[in-house]
mmCIF file with all atom_site columns, C-alpha atoms in Angstrom:
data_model
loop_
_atom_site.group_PDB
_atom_site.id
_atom_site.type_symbol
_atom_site.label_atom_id
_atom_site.label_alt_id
_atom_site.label_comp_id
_atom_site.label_asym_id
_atom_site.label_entity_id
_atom_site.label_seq_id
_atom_site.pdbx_PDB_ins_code
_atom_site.Cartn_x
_atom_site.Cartn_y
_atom_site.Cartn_z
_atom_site.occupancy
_atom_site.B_iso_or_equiv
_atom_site.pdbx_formal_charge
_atom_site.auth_seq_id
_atom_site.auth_comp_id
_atom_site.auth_asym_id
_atom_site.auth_atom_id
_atom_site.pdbx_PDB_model_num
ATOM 1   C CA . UNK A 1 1   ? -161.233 150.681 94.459  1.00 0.00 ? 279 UNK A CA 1
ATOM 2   C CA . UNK A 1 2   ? -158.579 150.432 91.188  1.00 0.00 ? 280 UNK A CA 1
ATOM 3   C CA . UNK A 1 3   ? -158.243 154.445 91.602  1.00 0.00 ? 281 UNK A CA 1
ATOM 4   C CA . UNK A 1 4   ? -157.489 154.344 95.158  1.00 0.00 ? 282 UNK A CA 1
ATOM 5   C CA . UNK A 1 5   ? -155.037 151.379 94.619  1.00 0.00 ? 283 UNK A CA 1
ATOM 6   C CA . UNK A 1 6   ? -153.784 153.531 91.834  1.00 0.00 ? 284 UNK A CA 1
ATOM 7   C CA . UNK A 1 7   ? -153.427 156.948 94.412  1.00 0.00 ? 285 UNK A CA 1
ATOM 8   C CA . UNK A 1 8   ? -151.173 154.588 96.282  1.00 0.00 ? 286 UNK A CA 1
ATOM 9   C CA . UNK A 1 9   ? -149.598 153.126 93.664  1.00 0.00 ? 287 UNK A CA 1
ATOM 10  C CA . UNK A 1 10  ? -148.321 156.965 92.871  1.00 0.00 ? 288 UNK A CA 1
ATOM 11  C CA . UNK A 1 11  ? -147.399 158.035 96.401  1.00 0.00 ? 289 UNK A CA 1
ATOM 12  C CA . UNK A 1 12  ? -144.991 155.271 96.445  1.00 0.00 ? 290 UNK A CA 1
ATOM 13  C CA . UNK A 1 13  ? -143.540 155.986 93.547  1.00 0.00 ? 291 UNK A CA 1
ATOM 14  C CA . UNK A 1 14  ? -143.299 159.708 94.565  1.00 0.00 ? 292 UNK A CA 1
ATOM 15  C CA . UNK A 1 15  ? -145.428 161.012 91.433  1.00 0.00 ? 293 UNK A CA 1
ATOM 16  C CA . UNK A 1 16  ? -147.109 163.529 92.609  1.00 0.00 ? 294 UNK A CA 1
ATOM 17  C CA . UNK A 1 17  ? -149.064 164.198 89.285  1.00 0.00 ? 295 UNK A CA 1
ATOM 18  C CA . UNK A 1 18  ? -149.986 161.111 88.924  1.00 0.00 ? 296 UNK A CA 1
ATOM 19  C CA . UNK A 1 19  ? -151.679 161.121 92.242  1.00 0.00 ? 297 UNK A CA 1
ATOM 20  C CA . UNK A 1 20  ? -153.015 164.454 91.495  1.00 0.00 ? 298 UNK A CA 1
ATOM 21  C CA . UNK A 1 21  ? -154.747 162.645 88.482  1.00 0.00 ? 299 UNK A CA 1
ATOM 22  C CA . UNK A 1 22  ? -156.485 160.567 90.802  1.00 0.00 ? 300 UNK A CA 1
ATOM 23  C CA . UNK A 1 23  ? -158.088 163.646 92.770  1.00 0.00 ? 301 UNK A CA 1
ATOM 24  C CA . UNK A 1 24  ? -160.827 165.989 92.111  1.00 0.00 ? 302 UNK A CA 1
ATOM 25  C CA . UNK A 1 25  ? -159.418 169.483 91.658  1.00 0.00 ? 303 UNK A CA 1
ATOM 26  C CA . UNK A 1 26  ? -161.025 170.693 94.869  1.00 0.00 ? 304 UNK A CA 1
ATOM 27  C CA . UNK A 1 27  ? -160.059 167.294 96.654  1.00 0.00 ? 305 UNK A CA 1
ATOM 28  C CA . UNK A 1 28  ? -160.044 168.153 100.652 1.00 0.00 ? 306 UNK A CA 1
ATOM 29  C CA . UNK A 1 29  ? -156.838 166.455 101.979 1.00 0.00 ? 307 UNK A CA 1
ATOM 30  C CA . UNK A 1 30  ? -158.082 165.869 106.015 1.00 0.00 ? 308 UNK A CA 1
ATOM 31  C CA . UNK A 1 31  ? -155.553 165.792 108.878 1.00 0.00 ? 309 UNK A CA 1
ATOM 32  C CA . UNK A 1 32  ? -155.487 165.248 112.530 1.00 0.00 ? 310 UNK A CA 1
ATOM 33  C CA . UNK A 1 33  ? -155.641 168.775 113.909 1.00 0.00 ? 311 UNK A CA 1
ATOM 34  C CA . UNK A 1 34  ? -153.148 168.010 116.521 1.00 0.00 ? 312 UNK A CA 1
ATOM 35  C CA . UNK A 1 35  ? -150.334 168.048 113.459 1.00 0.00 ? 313 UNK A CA 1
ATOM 36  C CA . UNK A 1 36  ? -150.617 171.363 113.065 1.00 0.00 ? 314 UNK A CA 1
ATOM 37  C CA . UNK A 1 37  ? -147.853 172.613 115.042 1.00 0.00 ? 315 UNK A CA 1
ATOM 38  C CA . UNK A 1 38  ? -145.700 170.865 112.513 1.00 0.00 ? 316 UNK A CA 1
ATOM 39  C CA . UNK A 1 39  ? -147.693 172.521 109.461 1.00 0.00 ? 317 UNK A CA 1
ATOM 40  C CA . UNK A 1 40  ? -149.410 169.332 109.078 1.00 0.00 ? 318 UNK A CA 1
ATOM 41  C CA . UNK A 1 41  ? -153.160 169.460 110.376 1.00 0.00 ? 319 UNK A CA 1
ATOM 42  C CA . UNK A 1 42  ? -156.315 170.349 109.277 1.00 0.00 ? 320 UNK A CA 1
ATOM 43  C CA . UNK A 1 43  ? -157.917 170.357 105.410 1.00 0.00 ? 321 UNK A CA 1
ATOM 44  C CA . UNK A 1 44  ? -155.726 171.137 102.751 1.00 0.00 ? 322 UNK A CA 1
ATOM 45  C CA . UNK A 1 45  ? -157.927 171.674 99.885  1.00 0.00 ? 323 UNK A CA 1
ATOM 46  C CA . UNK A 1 46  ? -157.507 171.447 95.867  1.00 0.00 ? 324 UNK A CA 1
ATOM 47  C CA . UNK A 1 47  ? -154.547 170.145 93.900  1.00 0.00 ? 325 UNK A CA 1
ATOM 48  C CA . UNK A 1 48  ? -152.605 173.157 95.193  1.00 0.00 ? 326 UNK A CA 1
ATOM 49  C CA . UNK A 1 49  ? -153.474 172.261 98.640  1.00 0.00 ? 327 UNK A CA 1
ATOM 50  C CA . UNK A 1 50  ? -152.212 168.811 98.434  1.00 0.00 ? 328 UNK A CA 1
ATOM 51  C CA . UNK A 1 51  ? -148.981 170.241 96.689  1.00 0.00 ? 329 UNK A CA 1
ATOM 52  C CA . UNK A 1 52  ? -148.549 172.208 99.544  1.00 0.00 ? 330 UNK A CA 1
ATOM 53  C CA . UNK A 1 53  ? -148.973 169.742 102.339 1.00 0.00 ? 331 UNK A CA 1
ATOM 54  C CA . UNK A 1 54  ? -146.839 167.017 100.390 1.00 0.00 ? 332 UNK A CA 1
ATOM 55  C CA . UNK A 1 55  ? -144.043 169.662 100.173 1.00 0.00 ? 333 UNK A CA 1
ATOM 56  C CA . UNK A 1 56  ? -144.178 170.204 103.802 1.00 0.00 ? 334 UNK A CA 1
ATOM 57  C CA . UNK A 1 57  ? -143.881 166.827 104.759 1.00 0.00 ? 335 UNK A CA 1
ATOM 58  C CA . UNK A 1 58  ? -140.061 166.264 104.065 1.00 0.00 ? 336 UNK A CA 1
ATOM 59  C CA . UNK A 1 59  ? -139.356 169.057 106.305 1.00 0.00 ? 337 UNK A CA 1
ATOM 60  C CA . UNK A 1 60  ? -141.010 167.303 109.585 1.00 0.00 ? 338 UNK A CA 1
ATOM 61  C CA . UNK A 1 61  ? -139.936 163.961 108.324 1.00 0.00 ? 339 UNK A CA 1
ATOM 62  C CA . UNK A 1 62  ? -136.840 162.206 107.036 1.00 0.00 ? 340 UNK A CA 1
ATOM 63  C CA . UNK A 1 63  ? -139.162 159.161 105.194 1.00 0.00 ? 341 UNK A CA 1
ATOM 64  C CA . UNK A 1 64  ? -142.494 157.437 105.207 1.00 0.00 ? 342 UNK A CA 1
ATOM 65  C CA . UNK A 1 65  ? -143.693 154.679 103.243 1.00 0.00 ? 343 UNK A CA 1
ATOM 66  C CA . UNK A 1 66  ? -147.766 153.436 103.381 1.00 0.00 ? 344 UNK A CA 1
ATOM 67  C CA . UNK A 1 67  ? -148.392 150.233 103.494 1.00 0.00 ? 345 UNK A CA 1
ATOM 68  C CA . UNK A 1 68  ? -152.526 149.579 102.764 1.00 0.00 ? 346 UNK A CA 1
ATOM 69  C CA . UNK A 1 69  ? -153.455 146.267 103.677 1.00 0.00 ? 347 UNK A CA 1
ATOM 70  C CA . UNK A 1 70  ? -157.185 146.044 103.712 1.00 0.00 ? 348 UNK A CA 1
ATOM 71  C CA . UNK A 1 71  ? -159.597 147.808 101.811 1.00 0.00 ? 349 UNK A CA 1
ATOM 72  C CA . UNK A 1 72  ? -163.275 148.028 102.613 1.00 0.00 ? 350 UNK A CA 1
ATOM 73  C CA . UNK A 1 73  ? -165.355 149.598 100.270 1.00 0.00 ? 351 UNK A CA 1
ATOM 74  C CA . UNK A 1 74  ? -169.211 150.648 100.651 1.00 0.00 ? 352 UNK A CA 1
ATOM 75  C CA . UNK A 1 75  ? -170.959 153.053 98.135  1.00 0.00 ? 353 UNK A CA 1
ATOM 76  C CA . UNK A 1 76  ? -168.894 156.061 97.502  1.00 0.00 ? 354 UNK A CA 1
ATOM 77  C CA . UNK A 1 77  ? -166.418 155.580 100.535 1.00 0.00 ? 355 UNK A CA 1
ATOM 78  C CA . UNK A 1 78  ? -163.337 153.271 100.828 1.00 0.00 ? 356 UNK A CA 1
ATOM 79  C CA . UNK A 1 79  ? -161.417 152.844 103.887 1.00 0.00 ? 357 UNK A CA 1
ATOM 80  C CA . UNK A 1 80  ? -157.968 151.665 103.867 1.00 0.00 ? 358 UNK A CA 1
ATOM 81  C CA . UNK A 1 81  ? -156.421 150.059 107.132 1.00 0.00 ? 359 UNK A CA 1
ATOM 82  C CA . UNK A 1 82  ? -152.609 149.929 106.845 1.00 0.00 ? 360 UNK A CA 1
ATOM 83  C CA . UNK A 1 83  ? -149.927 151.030 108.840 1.00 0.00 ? 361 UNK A CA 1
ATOM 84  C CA . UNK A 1 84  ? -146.970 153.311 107.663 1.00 0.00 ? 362 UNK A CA 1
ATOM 85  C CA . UNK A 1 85  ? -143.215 153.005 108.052 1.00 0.00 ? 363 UNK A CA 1
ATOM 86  C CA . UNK A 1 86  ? -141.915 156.590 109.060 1.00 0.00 ? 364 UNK A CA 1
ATOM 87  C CA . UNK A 1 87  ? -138.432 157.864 109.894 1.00 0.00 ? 365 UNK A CA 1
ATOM 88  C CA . UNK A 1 88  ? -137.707 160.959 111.555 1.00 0.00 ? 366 UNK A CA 1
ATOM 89  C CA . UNK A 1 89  ? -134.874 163.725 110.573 1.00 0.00 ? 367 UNK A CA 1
ATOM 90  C CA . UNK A 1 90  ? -133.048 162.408 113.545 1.00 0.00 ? 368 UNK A CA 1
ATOM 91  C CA . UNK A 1 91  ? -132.983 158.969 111.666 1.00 0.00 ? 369 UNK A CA 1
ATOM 92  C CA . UNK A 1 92  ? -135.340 156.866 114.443 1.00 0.00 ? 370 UNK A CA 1
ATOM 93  C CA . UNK A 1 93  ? -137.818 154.733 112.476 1.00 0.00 ? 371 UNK A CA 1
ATOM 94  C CA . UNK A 1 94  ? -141.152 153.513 113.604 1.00 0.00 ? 372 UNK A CA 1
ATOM 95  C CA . UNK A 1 95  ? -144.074 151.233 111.967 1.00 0.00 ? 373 UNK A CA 1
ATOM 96  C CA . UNK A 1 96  ? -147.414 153.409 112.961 1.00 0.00 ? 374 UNK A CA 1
ATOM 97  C CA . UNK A 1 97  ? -150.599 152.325 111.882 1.00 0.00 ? 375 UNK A CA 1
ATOM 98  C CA . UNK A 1 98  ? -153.451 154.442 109.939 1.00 0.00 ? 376 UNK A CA 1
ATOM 99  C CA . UNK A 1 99  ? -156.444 154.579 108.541 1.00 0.00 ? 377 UNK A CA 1
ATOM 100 C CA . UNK A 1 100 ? -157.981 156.386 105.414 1.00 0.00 ? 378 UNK A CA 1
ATOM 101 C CA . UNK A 1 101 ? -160.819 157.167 104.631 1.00 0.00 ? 379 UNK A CA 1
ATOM 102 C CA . UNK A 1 102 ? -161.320 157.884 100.799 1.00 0.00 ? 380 UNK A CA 1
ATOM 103 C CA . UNK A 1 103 ? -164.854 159.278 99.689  1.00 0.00 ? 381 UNK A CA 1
ATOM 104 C CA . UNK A 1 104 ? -165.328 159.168 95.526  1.00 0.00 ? 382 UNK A CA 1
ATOM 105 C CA . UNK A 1 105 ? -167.505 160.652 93.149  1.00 0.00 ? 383 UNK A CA 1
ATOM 106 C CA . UNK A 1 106 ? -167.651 160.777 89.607  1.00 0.00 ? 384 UNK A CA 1
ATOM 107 C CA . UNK A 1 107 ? -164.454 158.595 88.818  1.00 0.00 ? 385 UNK A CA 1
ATOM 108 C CA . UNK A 1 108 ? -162.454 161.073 91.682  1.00 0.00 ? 386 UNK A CA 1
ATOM 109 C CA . UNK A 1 109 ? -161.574 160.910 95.112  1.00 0.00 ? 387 UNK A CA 1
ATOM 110 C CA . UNK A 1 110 ? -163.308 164.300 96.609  1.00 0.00 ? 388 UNK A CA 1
ATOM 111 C CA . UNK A 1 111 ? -161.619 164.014 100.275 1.00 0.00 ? 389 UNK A CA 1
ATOM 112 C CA . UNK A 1 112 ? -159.380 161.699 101.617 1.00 0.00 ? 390 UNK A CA 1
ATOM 113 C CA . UNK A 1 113 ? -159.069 162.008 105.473 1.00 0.00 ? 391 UNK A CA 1
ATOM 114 C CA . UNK A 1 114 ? -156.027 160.776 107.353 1.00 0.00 ? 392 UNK A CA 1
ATOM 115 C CA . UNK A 1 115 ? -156.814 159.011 110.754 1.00 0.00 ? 393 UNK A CA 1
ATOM 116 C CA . UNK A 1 116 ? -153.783 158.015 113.512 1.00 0.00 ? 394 UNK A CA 1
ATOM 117 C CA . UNK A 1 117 ? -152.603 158.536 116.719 1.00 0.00 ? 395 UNK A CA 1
ATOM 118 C CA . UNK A 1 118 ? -150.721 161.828 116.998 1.00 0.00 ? 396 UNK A CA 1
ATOM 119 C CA . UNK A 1 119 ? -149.279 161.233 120.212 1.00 0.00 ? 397 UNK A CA 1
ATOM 120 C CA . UNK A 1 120 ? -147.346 158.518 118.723 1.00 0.00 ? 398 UNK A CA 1
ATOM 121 C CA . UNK A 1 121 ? -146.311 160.885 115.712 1.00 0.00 ? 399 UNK A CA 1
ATOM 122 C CA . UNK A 1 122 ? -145.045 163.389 117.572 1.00 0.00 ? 400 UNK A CA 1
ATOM 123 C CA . UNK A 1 123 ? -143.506 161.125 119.855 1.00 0.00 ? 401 UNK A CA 1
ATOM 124 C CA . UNK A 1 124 ? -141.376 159.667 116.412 1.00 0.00 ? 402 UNK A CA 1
ATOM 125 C CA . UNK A 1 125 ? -141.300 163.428 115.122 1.00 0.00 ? 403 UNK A CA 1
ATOM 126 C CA . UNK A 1 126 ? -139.256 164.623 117.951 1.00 0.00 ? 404 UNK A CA 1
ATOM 127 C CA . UNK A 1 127 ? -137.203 161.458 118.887 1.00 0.00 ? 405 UNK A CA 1
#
């Protein structure tokens, strides 16, 4: 659980190698589909695939910050229930919840799969 506290730890401080350090080179970063319209959805993969996605994300959006507040662990999975505070371009803010779903191996997070309601997203996306 201290590396996915530590992934967190990095995305909040904007460090994208750091967080990088924290995922297996062929990592599969997991979307809702229904975000791909804003270049968002579907399975990144690799270090270059998070890159990529984490790049994109200023262009759709004008700021998020997670907020993880309970972590369940079982085995090789975590799950993180939090909710995030997001702002679109336009400036309107919104507190939308999440969940993540982290599965480890070998010291690594190997996918890390982003669950939400994208109604609500897109809803905050275009407002």
């Amino acid at each position: 659980m201290r590396l996915i506290r530590r992934a967190y730890r990095a995305f909040h401080a904007r460090d994208v190698g750091a967080l990088l350090q924290t995922l297996d080179p062929q990592v599969e970063w997991v979307h809702p589909d229904g975000m791909a319209g804003y270049g968002l959805g579907g399975t990144k993969r690799g270090h270059a695939g998070v890159r990529e996605f984490l790049a994109r994300v200023p262009t759709v959006l004008g700021g998020m910050r997670l907020e993880p507040r309970e972590f369940v662990a079982a085995g090789d999975r975590v799950a993180v229930f939090g909710v995030r505070e997001v702002t679109s371009v336009r400036g309107t803010s919104a507190t939308l919840s999440f969940v993540h779903s982290w599965v480890l191996r070998d010291g690594l997070a190997v996918r890390m799969e982003d669950i939400f309601d994208t109604v609500e997203f897109h809803r905050l996306i275009e407002s």
